[in-house]
PDB file of C-alpha atoms in Angstrom:
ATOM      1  CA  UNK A   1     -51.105 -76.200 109.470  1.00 80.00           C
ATOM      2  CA  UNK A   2     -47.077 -76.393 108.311  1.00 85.00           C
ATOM      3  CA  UNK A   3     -47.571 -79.503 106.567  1.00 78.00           C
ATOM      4  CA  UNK A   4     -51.039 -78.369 104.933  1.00 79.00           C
ATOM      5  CA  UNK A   5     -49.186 -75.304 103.783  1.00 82.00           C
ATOM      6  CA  UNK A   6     -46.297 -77.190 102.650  1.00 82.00           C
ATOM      7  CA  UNK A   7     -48.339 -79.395 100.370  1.00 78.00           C
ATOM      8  CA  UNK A   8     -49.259 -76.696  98.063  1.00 82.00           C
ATOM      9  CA  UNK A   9     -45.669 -76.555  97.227  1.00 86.00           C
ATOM     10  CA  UNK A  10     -45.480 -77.420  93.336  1.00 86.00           C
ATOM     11  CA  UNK A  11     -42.608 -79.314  92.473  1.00 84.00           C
ATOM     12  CA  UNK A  12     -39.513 -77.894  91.211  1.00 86.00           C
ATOM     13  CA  UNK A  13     -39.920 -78.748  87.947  1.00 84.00           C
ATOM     14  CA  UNK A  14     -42.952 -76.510  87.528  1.00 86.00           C
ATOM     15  CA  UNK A  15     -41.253 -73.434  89.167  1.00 91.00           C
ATOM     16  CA  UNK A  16     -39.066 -70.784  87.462  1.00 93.00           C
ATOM     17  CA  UNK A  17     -35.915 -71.242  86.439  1.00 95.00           C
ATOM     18  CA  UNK A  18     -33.041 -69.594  87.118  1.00 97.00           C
ATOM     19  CA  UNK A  19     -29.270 -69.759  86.707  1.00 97.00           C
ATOM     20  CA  UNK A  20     -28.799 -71.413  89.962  1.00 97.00           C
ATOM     21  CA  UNK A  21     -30.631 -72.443  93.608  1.00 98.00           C
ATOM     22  CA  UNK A  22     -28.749 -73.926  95.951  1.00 98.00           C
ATOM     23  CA  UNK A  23     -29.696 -74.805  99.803  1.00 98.00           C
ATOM     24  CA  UNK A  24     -26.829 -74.064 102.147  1.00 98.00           C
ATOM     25  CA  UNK A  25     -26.319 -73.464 105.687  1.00 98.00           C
ATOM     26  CA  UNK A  26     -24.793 -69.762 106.962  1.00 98.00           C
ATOM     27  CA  UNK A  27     -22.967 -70.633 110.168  1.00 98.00           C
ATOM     28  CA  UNK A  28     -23.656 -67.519 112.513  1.00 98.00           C
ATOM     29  CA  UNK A  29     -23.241 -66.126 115.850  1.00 92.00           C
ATOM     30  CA  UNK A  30     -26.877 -67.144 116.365  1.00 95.00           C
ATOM     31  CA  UNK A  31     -26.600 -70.983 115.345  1.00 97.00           C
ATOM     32  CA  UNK A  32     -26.578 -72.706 111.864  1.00 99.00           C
ATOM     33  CA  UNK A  33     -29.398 -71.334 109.742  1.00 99.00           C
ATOM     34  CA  UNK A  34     -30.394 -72.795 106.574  1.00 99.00           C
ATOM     35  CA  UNK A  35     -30.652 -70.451 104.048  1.00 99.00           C
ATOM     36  CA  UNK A  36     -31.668 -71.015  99.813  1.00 99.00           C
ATOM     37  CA  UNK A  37     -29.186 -68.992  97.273  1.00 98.00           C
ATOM     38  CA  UNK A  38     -30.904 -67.672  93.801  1.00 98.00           C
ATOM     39  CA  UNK A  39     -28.863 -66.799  91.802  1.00 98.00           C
ATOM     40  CA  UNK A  40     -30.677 -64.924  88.351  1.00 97.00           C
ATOM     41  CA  UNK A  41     -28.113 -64.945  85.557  1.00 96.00           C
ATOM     42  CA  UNK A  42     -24.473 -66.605  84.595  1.00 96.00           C
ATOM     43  CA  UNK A  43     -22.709 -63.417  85.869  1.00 95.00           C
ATOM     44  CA  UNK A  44     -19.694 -63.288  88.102  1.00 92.00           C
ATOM     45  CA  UNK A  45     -21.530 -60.911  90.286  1.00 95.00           C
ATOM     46  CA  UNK A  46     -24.493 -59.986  91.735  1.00 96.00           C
ATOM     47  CA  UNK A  47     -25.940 -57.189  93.963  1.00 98.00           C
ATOM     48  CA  UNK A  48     -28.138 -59.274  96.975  1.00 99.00           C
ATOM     49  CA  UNK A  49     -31.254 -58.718  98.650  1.00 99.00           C
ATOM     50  CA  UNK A  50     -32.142 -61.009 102.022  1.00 99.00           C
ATOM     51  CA  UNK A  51     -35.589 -61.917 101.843  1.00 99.00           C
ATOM     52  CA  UNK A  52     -37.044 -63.208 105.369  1.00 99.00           C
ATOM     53  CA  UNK A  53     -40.674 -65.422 104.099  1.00 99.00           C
ATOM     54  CA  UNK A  54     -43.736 -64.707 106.395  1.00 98.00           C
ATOM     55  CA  UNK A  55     -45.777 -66.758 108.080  1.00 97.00           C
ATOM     56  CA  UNK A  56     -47.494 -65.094 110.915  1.00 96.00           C
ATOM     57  CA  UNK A  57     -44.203 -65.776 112.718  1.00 97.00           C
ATOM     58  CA  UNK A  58     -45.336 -69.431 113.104  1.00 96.00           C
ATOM     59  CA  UNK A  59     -45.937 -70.898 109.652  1.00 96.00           C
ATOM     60  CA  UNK A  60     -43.791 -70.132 105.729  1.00 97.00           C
ATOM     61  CA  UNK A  61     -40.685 -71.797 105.207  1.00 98.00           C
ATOM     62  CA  UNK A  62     -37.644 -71.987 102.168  1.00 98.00           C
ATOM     63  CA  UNK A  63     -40.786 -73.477 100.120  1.00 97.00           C
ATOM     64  CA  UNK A  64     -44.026 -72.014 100.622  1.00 96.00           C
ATOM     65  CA  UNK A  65     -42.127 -68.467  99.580  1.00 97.00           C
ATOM     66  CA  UNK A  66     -39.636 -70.291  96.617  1.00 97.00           C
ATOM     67  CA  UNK A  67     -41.562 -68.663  94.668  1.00 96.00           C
ATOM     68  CA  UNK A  68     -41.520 -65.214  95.856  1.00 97.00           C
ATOM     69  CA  UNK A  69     -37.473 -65.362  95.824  1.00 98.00           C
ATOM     70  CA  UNK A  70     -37.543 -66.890  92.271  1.00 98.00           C
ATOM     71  CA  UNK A  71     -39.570 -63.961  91.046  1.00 97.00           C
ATOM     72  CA  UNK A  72     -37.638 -61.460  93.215  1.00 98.00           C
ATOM     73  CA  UNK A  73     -34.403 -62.607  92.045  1.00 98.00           C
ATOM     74  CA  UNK A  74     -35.691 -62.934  88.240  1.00 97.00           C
ATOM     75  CA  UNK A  75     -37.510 -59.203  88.010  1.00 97.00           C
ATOM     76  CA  UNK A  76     -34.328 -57.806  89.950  1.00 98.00           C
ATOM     77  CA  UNK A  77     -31.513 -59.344  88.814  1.00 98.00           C
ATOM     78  CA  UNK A  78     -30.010 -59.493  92.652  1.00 98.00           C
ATOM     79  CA  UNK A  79     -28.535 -62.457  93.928  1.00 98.00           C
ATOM     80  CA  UNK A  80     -31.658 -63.602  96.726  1.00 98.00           C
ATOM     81  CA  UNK A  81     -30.651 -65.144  99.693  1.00 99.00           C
ATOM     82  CA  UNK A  82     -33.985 -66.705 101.193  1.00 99.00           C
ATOM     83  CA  UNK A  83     -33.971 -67.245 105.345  1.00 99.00           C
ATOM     84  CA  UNK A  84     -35.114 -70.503 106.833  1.00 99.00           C
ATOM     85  CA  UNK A  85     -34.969 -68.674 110.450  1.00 99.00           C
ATOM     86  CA  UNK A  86     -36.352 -70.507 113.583  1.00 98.00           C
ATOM     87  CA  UNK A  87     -40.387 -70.114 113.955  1.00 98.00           C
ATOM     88  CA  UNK A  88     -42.866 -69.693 117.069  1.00 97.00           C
ATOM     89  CA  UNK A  89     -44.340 -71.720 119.441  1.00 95.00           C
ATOM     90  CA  UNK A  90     -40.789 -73.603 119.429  1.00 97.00           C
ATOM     91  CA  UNK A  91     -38.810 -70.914 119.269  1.00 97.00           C
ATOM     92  CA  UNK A  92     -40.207 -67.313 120.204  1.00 98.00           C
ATOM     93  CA  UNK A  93     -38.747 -63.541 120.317  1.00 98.00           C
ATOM     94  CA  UNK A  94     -36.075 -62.784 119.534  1.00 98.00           C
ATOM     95  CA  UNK A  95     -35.037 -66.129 117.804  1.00 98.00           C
ATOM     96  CA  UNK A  96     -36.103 -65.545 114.764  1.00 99.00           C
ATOM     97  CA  UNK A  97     -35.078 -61.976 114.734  1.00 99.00           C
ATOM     98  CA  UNK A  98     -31.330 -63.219 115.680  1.00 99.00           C
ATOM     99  CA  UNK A  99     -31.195 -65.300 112.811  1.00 99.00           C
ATOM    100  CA  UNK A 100     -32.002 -62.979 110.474  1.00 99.00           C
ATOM    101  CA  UNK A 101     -30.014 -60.263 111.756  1.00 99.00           C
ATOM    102  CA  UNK A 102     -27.032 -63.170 111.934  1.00 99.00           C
ATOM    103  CA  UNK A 103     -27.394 -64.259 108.147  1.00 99.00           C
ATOM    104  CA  UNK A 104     -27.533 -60.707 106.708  1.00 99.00           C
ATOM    105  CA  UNK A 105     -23.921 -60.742 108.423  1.00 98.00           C
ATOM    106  CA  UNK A 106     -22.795 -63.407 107.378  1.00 98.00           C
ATOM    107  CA  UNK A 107     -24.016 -62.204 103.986  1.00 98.00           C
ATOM    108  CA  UNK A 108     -22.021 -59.702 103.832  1.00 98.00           C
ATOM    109  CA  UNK A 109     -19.056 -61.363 105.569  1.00 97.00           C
ATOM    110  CA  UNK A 110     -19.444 -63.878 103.049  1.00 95.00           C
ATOM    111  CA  UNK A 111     -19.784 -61.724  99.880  1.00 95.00           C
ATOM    112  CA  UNK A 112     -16.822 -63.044  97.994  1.00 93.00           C
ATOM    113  CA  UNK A 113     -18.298 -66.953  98.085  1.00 94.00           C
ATOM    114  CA  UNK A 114     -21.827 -65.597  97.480  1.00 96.00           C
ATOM    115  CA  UNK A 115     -20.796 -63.473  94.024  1.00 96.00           C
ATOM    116  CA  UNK A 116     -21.621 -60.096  95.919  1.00 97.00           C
ATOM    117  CA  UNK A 117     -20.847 -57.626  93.877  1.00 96.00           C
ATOM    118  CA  UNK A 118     -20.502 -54.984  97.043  1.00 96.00           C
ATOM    119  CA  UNK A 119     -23.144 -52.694  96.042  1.00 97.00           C
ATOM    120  CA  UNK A 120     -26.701 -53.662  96.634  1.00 98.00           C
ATOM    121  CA  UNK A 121     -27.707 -55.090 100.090  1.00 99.00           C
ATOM    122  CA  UNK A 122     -31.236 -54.934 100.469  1.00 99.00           C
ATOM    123  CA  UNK A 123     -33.349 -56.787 103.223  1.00 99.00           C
ATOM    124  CA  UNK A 124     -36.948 -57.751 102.199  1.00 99.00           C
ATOM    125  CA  UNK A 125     -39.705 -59.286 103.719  1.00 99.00           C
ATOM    126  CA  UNK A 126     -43.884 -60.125 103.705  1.00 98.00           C
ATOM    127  CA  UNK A 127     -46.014 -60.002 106.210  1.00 98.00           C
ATOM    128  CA  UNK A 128     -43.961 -60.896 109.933  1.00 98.00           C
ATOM    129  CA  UNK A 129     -41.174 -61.162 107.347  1.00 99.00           C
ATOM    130  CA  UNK A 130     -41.704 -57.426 106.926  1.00 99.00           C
ATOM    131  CA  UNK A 131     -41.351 -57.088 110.602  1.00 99.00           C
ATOM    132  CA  UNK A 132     -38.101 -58.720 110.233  1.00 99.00           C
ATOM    133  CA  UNK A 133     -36.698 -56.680 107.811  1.00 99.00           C
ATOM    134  CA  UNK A 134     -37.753 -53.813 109.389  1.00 99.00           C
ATOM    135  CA  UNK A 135     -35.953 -54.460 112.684  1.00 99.00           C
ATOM    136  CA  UNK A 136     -32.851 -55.961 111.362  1.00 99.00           C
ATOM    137  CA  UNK A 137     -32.322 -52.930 109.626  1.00 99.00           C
ATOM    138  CA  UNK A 138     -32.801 -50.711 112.716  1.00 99.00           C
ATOM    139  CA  UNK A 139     -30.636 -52.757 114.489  1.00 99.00           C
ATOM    140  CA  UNK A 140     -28.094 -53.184 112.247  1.00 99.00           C
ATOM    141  CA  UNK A 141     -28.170 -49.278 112.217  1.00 99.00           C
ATOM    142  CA  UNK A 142     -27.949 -49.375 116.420  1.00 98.00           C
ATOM    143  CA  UNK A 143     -24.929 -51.824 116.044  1.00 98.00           C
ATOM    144  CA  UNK A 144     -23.278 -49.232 113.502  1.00 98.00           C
ATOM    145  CA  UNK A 145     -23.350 -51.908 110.460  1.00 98.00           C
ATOM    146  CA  UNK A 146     -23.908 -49.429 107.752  1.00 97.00           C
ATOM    147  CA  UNK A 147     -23.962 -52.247 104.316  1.00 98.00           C
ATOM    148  CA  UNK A 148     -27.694 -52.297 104.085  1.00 99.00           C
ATOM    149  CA  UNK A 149     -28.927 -50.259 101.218  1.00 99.00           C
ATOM    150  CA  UNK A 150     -32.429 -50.843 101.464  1.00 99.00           C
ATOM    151  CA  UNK A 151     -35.860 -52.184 102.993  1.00 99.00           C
ATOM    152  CA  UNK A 152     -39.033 -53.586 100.686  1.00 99.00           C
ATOM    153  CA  UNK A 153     -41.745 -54.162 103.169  1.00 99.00           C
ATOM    154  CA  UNK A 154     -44.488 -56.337 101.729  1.00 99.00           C
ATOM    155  CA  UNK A 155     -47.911 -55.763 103.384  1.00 98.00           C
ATOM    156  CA  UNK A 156     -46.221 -55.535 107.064  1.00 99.00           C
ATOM    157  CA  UNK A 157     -47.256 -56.197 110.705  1.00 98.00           C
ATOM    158  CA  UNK A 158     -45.298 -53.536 112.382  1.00 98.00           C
ATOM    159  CA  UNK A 159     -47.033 -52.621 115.426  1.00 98.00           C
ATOM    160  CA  UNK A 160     -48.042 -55.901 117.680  1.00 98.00           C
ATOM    161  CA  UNK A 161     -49.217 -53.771 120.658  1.00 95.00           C
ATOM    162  CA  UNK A 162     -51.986 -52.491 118.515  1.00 89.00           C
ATOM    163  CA  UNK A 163     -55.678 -51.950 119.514  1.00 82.00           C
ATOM    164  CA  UNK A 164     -58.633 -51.341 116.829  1.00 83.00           C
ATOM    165  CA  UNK A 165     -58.944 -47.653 117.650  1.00 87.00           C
ATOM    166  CA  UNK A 166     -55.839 -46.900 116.356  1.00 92.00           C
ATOM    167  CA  UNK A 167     -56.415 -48.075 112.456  1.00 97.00           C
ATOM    168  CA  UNK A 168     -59.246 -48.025 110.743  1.00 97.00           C
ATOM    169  CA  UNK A 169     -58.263 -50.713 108.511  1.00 98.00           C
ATOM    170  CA  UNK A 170     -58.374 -52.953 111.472  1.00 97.00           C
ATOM    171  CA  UNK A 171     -61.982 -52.048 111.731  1.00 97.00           C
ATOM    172  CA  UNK A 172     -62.589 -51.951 107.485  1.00 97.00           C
ATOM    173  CA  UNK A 173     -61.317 -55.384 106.764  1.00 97.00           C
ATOM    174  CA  UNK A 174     -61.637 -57.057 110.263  1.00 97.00           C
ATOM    175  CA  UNK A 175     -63.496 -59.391 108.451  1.00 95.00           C
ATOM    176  CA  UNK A 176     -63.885 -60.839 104.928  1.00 95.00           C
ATOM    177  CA  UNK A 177     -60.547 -60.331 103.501  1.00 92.00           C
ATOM    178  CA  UNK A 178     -58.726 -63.849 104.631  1.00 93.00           C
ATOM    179  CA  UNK A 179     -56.437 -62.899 107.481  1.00 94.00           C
ATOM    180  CA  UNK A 180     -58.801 -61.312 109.957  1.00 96.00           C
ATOM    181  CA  UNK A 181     -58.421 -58.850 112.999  1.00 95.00           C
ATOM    182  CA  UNK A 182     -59.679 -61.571 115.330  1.00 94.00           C
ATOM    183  CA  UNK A 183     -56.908 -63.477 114.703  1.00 94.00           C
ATOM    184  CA  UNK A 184     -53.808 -61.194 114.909  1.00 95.00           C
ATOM    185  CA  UNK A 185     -53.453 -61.164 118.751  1.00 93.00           C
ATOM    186  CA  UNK A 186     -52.899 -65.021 118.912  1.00 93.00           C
ATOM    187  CA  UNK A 187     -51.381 -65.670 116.469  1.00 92.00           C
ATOM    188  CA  UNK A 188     -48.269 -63.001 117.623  1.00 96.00           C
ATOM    189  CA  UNK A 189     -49.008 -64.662 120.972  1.00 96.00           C
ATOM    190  CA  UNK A 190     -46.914 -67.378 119.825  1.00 95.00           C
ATOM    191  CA  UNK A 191     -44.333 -65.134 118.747  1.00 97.00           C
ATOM    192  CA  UNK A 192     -44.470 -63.153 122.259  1.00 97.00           C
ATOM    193  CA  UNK A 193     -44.282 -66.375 124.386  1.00 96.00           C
ATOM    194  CA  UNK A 194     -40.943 -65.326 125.879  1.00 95.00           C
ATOM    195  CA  UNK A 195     -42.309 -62.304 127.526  1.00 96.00           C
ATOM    196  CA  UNK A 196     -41.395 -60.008 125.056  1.00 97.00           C
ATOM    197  CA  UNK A 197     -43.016 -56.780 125.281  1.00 98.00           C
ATOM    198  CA  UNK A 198     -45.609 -55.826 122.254  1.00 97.00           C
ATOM    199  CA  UNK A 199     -44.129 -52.221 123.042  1.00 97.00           C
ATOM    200  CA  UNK A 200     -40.907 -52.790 122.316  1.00 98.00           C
ATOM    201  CA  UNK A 201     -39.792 -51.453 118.944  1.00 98.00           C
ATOM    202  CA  UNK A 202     -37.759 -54.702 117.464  1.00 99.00           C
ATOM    203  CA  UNK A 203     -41.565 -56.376 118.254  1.00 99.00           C
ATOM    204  CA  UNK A 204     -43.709 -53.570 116.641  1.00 98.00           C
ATOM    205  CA  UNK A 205     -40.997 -51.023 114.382  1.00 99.00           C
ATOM    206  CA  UNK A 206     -43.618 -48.351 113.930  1.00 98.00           C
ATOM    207  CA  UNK A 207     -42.997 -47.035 117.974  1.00 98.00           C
ATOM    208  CA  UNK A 208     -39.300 -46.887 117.185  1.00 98.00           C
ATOM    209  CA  UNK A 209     -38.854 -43.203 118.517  1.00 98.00           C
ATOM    210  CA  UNK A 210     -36.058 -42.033 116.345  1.00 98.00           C
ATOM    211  CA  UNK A 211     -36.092 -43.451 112.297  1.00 99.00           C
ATOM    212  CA  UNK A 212     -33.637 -41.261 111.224  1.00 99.00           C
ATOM    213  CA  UNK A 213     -30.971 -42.708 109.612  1.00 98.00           C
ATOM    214  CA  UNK A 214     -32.320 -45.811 108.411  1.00 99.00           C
ATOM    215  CA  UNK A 215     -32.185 -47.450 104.942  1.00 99.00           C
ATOM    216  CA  UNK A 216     -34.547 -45.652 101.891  1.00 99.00           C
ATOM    217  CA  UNK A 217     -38.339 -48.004 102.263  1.00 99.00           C
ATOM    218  CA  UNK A 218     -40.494 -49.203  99.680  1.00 99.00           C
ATOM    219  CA  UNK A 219     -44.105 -50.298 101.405  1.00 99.00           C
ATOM    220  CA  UNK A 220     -46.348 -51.939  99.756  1.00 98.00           C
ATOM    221  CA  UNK A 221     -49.858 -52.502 101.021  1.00 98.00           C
ATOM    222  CA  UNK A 222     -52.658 -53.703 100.312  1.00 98.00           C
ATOM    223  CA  UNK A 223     -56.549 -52.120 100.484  1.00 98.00           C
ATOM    224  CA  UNK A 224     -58.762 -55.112 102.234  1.00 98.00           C
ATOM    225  CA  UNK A 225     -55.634 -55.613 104.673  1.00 98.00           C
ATOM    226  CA  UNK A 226     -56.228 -55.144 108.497  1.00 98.00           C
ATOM    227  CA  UNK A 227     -52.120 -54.308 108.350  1.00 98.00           C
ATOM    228  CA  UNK A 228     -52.729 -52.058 105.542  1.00 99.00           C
ATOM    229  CA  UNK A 229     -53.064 -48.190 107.624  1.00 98.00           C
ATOM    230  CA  UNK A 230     -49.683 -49.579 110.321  1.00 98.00           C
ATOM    231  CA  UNK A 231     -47.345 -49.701 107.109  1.00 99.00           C
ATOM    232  CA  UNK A 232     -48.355 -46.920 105.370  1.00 99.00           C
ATOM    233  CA  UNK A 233     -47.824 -44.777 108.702  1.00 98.00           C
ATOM    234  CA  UNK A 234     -44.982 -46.330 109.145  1.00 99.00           C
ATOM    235  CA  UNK A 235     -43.836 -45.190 105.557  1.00 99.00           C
ATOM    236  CA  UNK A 236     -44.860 -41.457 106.673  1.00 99.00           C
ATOM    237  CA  UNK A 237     -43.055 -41.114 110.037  1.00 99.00           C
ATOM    238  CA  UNK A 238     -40.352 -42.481 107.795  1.00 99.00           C
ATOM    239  CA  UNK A 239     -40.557 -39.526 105.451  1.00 99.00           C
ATOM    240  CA  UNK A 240     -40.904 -37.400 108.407  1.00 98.00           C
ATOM    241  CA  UNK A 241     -37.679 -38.945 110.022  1.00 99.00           C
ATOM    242  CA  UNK A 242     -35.620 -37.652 106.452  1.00 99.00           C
ATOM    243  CA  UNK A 243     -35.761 -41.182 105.053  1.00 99.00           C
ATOM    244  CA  UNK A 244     -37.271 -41.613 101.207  1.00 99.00           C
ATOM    245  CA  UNK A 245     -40.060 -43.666 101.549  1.00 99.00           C
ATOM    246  CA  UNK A 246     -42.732 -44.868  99.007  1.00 99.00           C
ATOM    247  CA  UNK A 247     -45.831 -46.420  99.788  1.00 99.00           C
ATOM    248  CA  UNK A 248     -47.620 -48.532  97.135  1.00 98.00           C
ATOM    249  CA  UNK A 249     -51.570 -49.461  98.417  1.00 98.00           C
ATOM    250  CA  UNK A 250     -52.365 -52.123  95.952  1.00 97.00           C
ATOM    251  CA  UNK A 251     -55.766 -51.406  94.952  1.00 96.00           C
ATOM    252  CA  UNK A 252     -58.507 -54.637  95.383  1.00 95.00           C
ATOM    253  CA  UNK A 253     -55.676 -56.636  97.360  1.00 96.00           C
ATOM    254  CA  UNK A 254     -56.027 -58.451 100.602  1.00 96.00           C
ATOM    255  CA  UNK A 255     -53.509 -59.683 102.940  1.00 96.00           C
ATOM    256  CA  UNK A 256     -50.574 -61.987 101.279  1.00 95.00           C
ATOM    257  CA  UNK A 257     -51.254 -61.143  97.684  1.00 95.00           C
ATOM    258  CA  UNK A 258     -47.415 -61.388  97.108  1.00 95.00           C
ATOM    259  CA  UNK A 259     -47.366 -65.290  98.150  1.00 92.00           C
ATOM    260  CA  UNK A 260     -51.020 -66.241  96.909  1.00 90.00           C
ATOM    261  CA  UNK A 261     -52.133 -63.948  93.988  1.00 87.00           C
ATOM    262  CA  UNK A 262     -49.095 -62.947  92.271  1.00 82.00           C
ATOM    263  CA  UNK A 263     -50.041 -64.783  89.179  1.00 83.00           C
ATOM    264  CA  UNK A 264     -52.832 -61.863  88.553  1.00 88.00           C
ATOM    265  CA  UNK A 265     -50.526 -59.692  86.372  1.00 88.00           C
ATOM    266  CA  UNK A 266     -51.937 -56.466  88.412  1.00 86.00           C
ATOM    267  CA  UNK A 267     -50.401 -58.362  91.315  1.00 87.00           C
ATOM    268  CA  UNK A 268     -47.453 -59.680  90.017  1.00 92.00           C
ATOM    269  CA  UNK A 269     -46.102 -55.803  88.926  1.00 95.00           C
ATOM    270  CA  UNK A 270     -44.974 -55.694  92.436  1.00 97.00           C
ATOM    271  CA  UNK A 271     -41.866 -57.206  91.185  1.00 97.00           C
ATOM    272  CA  UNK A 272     -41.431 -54.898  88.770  1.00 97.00           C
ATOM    273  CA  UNK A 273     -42.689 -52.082  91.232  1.00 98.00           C
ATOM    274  CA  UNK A 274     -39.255 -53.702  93.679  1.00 98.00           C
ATOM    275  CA  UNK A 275     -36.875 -53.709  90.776  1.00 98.00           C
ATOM    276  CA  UNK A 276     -37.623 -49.796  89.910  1.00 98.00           C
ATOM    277  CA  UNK A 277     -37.426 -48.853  93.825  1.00 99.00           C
ATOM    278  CA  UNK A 278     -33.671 -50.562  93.739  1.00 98.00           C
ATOM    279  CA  UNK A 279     -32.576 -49.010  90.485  1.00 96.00           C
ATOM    280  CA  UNK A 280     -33.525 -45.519  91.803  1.00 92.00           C
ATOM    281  CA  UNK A 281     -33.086 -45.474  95.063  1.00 82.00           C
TER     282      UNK A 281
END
């Protein structure tokens, strides 16, 4: 499935340009992680947003989302450092989670090399890379490392100890809409592997008790997506918590429209829809 995925890659002459891209590899406390630096414009400085590709936990890499991080990094103007974190079956939670959280250190650790400006840190993420960014940013907050500045959540899987009762959107679109219900449970199988509990709110954010505190959320879902009614409560208990929170249902849009569809220019606003939550926010 990786290397079927992969092949729809175009070359790089065909993608968007930018100022810069350049593969490197962030040396953290959780191993070596290869990471891919965008880099918008000519200036000295940059705010940066750590974008974590998704995948299902399992599949996405640095080049199925390019991209995503091109287009981030051109409708933003941030500085986009893109995680190649470890996937399931070979390496389950918290692996992945660990790299993420280490890189967004080292990020920040590393601002001067990178051309951080020391504003902007924002964490973003589709799909399971939305249920990265979600729990590094609630750990981070746990650990008392206050730089992040915000959280874009692309269509999210936030709660992986769900059951169909729960969300009607898992009943809605169970079918139909590409990524079906059927499916969710094994695939995040390979994610539990290690025994991790479904419960446990760095697995599934939305049953983190207390959200208080943590970084101002954009959501964006999408209508024929069995995730779709998890982020957009997730959005509300944020609100609830004191946090700003928006929540943007895309109207028409199934599962992964960012990655697959963002050529559709109703699609592709989303970038514009991320650069507007960062300059007010």
């Amino acid at each position: 499935m990786r290397a079927a995925e992969e092949a729809h890659v175009p070359p790089v002459e065909d993608r968007l340009p930018l100022h810069a891209v350049e593969d490197l590899t962030a040396h953290t406390a959780s191993g070596d992680v290869p990471v891919r630096v965008y880099t918008p414009t000519a200036a000295d400085r940059h705010g940066l947003l750590l974008y974590f590709h998704g995948g299902a936990f399992f599949l996405g890499s640095l080049e199925t989302h390019d991209h995503v991080a091109r287009s981030l990094a051109k409708e933003t103007g941030l500085k986009v450092v893109s995680v190649g974190y470890r996937r399931a079956p070979e390496a389950a939670f918290p692996a992945g989670l660990d790299d993420c959280c280490a890189v967004t250190r080292w990020a920040a650790e590393q601002g001067g090399r990178l051309g951080w400006d020391g504003t902007t840190l924002a964490l973003a993420g589709d799909s399971s890379g939305g249920t990265f960014a979600a729990a590094v940013a609630a750990r981070a907050h746990d650990e008392g490392f206050d730089r992040i500045t915000h959280q874009i959540l692309y269509y999210p899987s936030l709660d992986l100890d769900f059951d169909e009762d729960r969300y009607a959107s898992l009943r809605e679109n169970a079918v139909g809409y590409g990524l079906e219900t059927a499916g969710l449970k094994p695939f995040n199988a390979f994610y539990l592997d290690s025994g991790a509990d479904p419960a446990d709110p760095l697995v599934s954010p939305v049953k983190r008790e207390d959200l208080g505190g943590l970084p101002p959320a954009l959501i964006v879902t999408a209508e024929f997506d069995p995730l779709r009614d998890e982020g957009e409560l997730y959005g509300r208990r944020l609100r609830e918590a004191g946090v700003p929170a928006t929540v943007s249902r895309y109207a028409g849009a199934g599962h992964g429209f960012v990655q697959h569809f963002s050529w559709i220019p109703a699609y592709h606003r989303v970038f514009a829809e991320t650069r507007d939550f960062l300059a007010r926010s």
